[in-house]
mmCIF file of C-alpha atoms in Angstrom:
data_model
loop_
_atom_site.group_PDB
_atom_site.id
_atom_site.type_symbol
_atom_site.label_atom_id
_atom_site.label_comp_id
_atom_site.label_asym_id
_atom_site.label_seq_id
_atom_site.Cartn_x
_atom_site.Cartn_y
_atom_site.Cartn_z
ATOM 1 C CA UNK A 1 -81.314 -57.572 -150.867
ATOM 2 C CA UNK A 2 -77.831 -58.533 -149.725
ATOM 3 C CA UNK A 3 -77.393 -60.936 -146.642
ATOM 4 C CA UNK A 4 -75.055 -60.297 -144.155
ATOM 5 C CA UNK A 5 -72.866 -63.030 -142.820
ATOM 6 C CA UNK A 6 -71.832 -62.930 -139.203
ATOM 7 C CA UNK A 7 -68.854 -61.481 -138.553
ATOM 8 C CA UNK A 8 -65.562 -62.913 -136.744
ATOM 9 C CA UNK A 9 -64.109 -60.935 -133.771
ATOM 10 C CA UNK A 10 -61.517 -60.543 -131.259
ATOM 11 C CA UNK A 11 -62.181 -58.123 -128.497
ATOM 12 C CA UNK A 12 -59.806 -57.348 -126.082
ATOM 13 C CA UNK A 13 -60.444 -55.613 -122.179
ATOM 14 C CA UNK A 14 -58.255 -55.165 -118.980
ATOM 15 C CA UNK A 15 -58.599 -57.384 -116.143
ATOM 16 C CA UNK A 16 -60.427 -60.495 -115.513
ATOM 17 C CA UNK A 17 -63.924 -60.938 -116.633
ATOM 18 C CA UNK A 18 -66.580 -63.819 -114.905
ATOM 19 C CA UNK A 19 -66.571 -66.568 -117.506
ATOM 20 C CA UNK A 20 -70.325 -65.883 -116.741
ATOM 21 C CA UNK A 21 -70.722 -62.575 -118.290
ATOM 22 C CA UNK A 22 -70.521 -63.890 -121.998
ATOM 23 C CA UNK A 23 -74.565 -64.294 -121.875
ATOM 24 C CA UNK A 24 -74.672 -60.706 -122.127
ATOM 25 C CA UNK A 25 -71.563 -60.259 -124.422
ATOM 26 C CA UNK A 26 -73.118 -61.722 -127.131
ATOM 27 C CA UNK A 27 -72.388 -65.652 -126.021
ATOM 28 C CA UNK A 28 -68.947 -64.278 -127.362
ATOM 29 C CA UNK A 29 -66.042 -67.221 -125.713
ATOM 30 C CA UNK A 30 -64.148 -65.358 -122.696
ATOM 31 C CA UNK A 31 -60.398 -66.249 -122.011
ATOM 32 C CA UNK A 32 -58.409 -64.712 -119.381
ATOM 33 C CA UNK A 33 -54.354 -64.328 -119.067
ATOM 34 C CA UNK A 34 -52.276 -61.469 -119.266
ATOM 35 C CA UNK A 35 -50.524 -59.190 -121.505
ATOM 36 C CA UNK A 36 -47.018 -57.440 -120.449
ATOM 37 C CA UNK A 37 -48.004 -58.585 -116.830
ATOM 38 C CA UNK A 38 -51.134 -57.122 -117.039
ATOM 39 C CA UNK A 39 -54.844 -59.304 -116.565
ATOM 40 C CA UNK A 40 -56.709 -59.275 -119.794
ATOM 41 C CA UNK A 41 -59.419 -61.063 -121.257
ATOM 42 C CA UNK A 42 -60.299 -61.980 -125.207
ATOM 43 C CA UNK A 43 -63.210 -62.517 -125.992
ATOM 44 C CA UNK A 44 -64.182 -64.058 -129.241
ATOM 45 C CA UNK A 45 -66.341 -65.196 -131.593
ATOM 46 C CA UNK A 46 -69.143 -64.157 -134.192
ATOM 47 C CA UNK A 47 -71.623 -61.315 -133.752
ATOM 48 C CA UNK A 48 -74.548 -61.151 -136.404
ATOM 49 C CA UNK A 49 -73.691 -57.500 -137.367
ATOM 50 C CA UNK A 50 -72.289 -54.135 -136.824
ATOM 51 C CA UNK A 51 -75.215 -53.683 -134.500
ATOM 52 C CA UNK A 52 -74.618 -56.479 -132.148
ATOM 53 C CA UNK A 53 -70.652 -55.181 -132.326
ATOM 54 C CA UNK A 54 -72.225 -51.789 -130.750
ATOM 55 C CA UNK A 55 -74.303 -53.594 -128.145
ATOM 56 C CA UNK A 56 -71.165 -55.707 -126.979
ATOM 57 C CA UNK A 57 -69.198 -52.706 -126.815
ATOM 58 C CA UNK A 58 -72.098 -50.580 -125.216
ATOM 59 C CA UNK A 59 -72.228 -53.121 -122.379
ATOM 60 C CA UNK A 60 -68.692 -53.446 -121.864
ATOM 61 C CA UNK A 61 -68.735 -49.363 -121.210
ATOM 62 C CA UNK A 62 -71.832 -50.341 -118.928
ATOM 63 C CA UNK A 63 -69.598 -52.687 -116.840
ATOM 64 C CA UNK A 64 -66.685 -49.626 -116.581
ATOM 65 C CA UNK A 65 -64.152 -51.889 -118.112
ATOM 66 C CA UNK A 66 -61.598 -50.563 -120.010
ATOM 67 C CA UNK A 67 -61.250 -51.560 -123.865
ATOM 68 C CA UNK A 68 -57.890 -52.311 -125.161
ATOM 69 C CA UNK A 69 -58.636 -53.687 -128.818
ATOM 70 C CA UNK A 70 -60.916 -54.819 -131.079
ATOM 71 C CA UNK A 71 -60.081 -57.050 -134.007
ATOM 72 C CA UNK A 72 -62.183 -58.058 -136.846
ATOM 73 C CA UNK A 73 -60.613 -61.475 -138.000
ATOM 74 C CA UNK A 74 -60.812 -63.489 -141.477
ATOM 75 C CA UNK A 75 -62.962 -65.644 -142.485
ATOM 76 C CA UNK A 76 -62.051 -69.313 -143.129
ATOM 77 C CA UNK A 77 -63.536 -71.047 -146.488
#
């Protein structure tokens, strides 16, 4: 049986988020700025698998905050 590895991402919403909300985004690291003026936040980090990508996301929709991108970055050997 094939192990997955965790997986690297970068997931980016509108407006500010509580630096205490990354508990329930998967202990995912929350940074805040702004993109073309505009209050974003990045949040980053590994998730275990596609799974906990889909409960991330499914709590962001909970929250009403509006998704802007979602990148899956490489891994570093």
């Amino acid at each position: 049986m094939k192990t997955v590895e965790p997986l690297r991402y970068e997931i980016r919403v509108r407006g500010h988020l509580d630096v205490g909300h990354s508990e329930w985004l998967g202990n995912l690291e929350l940074r805040t700025g702004f993109r073309r003026d505009q209050p974003v936040t990045v949040l980053s980090g590994s998730l275990a698998d596609q799974s906990a990508l889909h409960g991330v996301l499914t709590m962001i929709q909970s929250m009403g905050v509006t998704l802007l991108e979602i990148l899956q970055l490489e891994e570093l050997d």
